[in-house]
Short mmCIF file of C-alpha atoms and ligand atoms in Angstrom, two decimals:
data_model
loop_
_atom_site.label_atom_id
_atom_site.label_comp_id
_atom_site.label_asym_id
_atom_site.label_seq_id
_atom_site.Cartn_x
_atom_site.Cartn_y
_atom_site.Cartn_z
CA UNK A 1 -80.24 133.42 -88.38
CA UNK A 2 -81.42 129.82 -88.10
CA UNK A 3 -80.76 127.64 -85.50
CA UNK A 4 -79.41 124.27 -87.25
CA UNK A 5 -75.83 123.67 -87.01
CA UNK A 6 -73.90 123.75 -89.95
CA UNK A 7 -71.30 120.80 -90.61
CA UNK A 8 -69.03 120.12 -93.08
CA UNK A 9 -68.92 117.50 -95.38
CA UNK A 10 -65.21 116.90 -94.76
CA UNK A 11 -65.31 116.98 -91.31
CA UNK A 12 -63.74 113.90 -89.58
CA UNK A 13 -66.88 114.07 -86.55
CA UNK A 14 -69.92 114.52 -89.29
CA UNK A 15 -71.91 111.27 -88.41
CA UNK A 16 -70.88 111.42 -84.90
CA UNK A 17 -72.15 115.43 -84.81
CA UNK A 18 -75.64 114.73 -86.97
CA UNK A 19 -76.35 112.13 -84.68
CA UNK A 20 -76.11 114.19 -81.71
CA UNK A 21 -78.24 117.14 -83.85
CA UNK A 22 -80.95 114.83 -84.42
CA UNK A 23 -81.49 114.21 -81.27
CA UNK A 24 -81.66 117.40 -79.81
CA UNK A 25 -83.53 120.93 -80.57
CA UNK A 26 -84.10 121.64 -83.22
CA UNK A 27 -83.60 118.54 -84.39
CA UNK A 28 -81.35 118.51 -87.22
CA UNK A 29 -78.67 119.92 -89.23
CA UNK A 30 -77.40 121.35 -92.67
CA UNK A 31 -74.19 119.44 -94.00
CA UNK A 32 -72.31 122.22 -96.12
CA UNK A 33 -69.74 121.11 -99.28
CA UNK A 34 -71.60 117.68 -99.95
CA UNK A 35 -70.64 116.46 -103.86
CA UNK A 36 -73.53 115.58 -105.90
CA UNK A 37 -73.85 113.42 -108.93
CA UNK A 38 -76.10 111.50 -111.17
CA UNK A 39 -75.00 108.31 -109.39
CA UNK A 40 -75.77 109.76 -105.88
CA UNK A 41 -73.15 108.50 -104.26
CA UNK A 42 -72.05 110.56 -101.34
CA UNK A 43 -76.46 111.01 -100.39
CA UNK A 44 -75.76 106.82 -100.91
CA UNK A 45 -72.95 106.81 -98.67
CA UNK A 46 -73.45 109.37 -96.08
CA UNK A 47 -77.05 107.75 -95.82
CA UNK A 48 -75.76 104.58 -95.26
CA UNK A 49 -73.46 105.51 -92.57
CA UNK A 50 -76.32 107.09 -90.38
CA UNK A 51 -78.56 104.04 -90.62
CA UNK A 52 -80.74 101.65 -92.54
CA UNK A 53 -81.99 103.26 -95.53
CA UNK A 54 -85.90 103.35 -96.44
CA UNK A 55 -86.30 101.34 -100.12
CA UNK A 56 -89.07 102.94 -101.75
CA UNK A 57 -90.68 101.76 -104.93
CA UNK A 58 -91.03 105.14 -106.27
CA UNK A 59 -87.44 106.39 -106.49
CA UNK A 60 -84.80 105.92 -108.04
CA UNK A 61 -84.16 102.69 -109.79
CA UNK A 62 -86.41 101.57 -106.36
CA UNK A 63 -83.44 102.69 -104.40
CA UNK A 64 -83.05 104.69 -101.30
CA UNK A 65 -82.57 108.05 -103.63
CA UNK A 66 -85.61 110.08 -104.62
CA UNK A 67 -85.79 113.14 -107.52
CA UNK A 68 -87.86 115.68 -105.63
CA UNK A 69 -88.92 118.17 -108.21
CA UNK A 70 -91.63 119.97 -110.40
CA UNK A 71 -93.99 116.60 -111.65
CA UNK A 72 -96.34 118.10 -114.41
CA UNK A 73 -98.90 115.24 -113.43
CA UNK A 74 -98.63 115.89 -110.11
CA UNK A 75 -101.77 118.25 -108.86
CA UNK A 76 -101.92 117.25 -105.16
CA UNK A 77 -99.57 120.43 -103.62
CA UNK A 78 -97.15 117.67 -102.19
CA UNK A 79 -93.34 117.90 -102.66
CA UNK A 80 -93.53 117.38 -106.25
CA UNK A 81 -95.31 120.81 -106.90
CA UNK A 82 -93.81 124.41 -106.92
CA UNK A 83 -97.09 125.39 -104.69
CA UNK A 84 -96.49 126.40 -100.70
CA UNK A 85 -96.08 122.61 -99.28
CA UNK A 86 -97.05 123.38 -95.04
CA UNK A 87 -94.95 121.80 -92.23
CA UNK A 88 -95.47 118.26 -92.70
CA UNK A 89 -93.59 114.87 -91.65
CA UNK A 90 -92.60 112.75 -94.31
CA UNK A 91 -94.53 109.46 -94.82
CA UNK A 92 -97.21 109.67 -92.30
CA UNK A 93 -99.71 107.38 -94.26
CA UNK A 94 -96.80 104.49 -93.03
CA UNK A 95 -97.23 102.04 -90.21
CA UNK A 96 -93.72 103.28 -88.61
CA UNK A 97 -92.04 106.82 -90.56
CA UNK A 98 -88.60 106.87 -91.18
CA UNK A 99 -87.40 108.89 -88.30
CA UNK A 100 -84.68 110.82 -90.42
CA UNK A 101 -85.04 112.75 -93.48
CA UNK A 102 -82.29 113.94 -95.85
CA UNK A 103 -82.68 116.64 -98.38
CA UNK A 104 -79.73 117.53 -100.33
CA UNK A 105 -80.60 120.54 -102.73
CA UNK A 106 -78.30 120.32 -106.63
CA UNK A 107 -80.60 122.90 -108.01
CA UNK A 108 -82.12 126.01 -105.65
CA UNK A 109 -85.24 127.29 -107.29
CA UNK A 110 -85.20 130.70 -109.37
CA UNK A 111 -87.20 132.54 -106.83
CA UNK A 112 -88.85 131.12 -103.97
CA UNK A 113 -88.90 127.94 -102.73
CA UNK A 114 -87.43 128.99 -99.54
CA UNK A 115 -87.55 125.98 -96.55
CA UNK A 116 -88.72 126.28 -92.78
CA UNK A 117 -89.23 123.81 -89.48
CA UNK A 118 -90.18 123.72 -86.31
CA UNK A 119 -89.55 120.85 -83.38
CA UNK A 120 -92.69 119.64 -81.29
CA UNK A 121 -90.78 121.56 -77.98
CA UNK A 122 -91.46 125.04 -79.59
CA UNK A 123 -94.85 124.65 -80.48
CA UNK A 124 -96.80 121.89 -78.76
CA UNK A 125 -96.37 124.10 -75.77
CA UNK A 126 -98.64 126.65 -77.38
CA UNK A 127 -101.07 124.15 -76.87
CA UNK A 128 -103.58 123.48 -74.38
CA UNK A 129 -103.55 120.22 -72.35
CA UNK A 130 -106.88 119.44 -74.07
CA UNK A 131 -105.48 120.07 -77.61
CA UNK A 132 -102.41 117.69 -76.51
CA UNK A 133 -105.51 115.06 -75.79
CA UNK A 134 -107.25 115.31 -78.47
CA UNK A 135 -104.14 115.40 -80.66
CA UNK A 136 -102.89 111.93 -79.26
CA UNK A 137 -106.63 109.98 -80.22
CA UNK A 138 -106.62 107.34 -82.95
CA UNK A 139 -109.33 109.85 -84.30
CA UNK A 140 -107.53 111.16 -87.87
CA UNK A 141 -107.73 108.76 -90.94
CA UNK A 142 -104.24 108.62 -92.42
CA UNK A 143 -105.27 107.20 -96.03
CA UNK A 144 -104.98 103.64 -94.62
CA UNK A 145 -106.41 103.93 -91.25
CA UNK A 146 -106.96 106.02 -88.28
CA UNK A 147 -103.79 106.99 -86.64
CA UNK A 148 -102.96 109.26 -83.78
CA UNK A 149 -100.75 112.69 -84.19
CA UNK A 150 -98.87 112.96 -81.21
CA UNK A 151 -97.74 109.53 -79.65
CA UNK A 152 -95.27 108.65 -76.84
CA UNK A 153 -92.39 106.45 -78.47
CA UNK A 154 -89.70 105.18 -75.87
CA UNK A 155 -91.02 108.38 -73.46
CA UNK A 156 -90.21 110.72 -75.95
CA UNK A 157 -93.28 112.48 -77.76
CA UNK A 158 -93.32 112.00 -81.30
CA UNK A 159 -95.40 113.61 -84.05
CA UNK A 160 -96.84 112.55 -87.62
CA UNK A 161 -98.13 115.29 -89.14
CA UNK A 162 -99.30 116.51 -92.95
CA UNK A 163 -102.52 119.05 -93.17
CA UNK A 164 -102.78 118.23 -97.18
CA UNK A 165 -103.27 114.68 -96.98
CA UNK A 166 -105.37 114.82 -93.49
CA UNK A 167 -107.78 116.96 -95.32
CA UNK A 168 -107.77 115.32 -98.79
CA UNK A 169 -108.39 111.63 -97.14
CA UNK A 170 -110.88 112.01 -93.92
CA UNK A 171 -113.54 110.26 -94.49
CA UNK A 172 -116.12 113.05 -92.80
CA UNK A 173 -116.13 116.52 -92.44
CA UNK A 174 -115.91 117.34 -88.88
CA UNK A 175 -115.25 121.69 -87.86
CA UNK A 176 -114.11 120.50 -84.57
CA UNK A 177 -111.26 118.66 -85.76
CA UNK A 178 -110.42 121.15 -88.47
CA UNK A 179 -110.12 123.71 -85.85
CA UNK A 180 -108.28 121.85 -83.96
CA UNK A 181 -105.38 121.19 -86.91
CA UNK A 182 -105.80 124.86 -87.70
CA UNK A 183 -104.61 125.65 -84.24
CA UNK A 184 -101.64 122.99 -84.97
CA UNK A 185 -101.25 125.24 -88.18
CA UNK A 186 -100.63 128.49 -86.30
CA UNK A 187 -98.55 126.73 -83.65
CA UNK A 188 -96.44 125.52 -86.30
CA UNK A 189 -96.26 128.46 -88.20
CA UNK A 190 -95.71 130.94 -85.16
CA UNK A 191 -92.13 129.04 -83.96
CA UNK A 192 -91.13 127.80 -87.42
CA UNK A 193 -87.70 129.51 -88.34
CA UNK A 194 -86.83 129.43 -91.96
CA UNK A 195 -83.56 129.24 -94.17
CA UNK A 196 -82.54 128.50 -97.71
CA UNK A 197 -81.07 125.75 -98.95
CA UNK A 198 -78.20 126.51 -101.53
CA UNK A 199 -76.78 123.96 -104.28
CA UNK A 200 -74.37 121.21 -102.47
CA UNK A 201 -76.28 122.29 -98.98
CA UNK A 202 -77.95 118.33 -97.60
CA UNK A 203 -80.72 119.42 -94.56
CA UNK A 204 -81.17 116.55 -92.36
CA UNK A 205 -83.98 116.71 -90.12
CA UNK A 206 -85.71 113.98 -87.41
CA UNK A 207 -88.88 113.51 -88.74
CA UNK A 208 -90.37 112.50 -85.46
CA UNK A 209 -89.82 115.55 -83.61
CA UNK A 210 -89.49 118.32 -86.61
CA UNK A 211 -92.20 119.25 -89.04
CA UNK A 212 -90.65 120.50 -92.21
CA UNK A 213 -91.84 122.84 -95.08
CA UNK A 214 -91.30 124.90 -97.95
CA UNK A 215 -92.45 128.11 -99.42
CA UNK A 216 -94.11 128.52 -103.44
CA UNK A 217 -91.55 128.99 -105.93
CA UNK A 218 -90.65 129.57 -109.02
CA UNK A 219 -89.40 127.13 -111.46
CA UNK A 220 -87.24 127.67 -114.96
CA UNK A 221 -90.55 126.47 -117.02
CA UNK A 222 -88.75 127.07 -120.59
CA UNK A 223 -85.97 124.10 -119.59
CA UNK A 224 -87.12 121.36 -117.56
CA UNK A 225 -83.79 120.30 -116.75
CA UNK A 226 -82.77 123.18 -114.97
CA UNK A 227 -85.48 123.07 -112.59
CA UNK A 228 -85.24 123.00 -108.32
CA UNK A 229 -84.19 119.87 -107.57
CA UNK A 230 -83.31 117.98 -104.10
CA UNK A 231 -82.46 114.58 -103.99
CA UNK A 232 -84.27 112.92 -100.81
CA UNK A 233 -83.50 109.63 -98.82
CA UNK A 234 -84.93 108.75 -95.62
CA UNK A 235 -83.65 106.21 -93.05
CA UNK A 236 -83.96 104.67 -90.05
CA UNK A 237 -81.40 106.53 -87.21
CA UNK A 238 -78.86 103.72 -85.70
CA UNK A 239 -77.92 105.96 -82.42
FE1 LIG T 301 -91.24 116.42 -96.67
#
């Protein structure tokens, strides 16, 4: 069994109880019974009732609503491949990541495809005290510039985390640094409880305190319409 809370869509307390999830372990929730529809417009609404919405020029109609599924021209194993995506935050390459994340699933995967997350209390204590250190250094090149992992945002720790891209953009090679991140890996991967997300099931998750991930899976290849598909927005909490 999982530890996120499970709300329903109709329930008269649902921002006021997501709120509260975000901001404490494990940091976030599933909302249960949510309607979904080419328009989007409960992800729309719901999204716009927790905060200010992220506008990004690759979704939809450069809305707040983003198709995450199987991209043919897609090669990097980001969310847009069926390949094993490790725990990640979303949009760490950004000056400030949204600090919320919604994922609301119309279309579970054939096989597969199964998600899992961890918060930063579970596994940055498997850490040493020199591992913290080194993990809060502006030494790790984040495709625009050299960002720290772990950073202390209104005295709360906050991470911004994805292996794939860290390794695809560093400028050098450097084994101390891999090791390190490979020890991140394991912590990760050690505490990280998993679940599955079913059709009309929206997994909202603080992307400053909760690395999320996915398994491989397997898509329906013969009809590409009947694919996995989530529909993502992110936003900016107003507590
Ligand atoms: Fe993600």
């Amino acid at each position: 069994m999982h530890p996120l809370s499970l709300f329903s869509y109709h329930q008269p307390d649902l921002i006021e109880a997501i709120k509260t999830a975000l901001l404490a372990k494990p940091g976030g929730c599933i909302v249960t019974g949510m309607p979904y529809s080419d328009d989007d417009e409960a992800l729309k609404s719901l999204s716009y009732q927790l905060g200010e919405p992220l506008l990004e020029p690759h979704n939809l109609r450069g809305g707040m609503v983003c198709r995450v599924e199987v991209e043919s021209r897609e090669d990097r194993p980001y969310a847009s491949t069926s390949q094993h995506f490790p725990g990640h935050t979303d949009c760490v390459d950004y000056a400030e990541p949204p600090d919320t994340v919604l994922l609301l699933c119309e279309r579970p995967a054939i096989s597969g495809g199964e998600s899992f997350a961890a918060h930063l209390d579970d596994f940055l204590p498997l850490l040493s005290a020199e591992e913290i250190f080194a993990l809060n250094k502006t030494d790790f090149y984040f495709r625009y510039g050299y960002l720290p992992i772990l950073t202390l945002q209104q005295s709360k720790v906050a991470i911004r985390y994805n292996r794939i891209m860290l390794d695809l953009f560093q400028p050098d090679h450097n084994p101390e640094r891999e090791a390190l991140l490979d020890r991140l890996d394991d912590a990760i991967q050690s505490v990280s409880f998993r679940f599955s997300l079913q059709q009309g099931e929206c997994l909202i998750l603080n992307n400053h305190t909760t690395v999320h991930g996915r398994t491989a899976f397997v898509d329906n290849q013969s009809n590409q319409t009947q694919g996995r598909l989530l529909k993502r927005s992110r936003l900016s909490l107003q507590v």
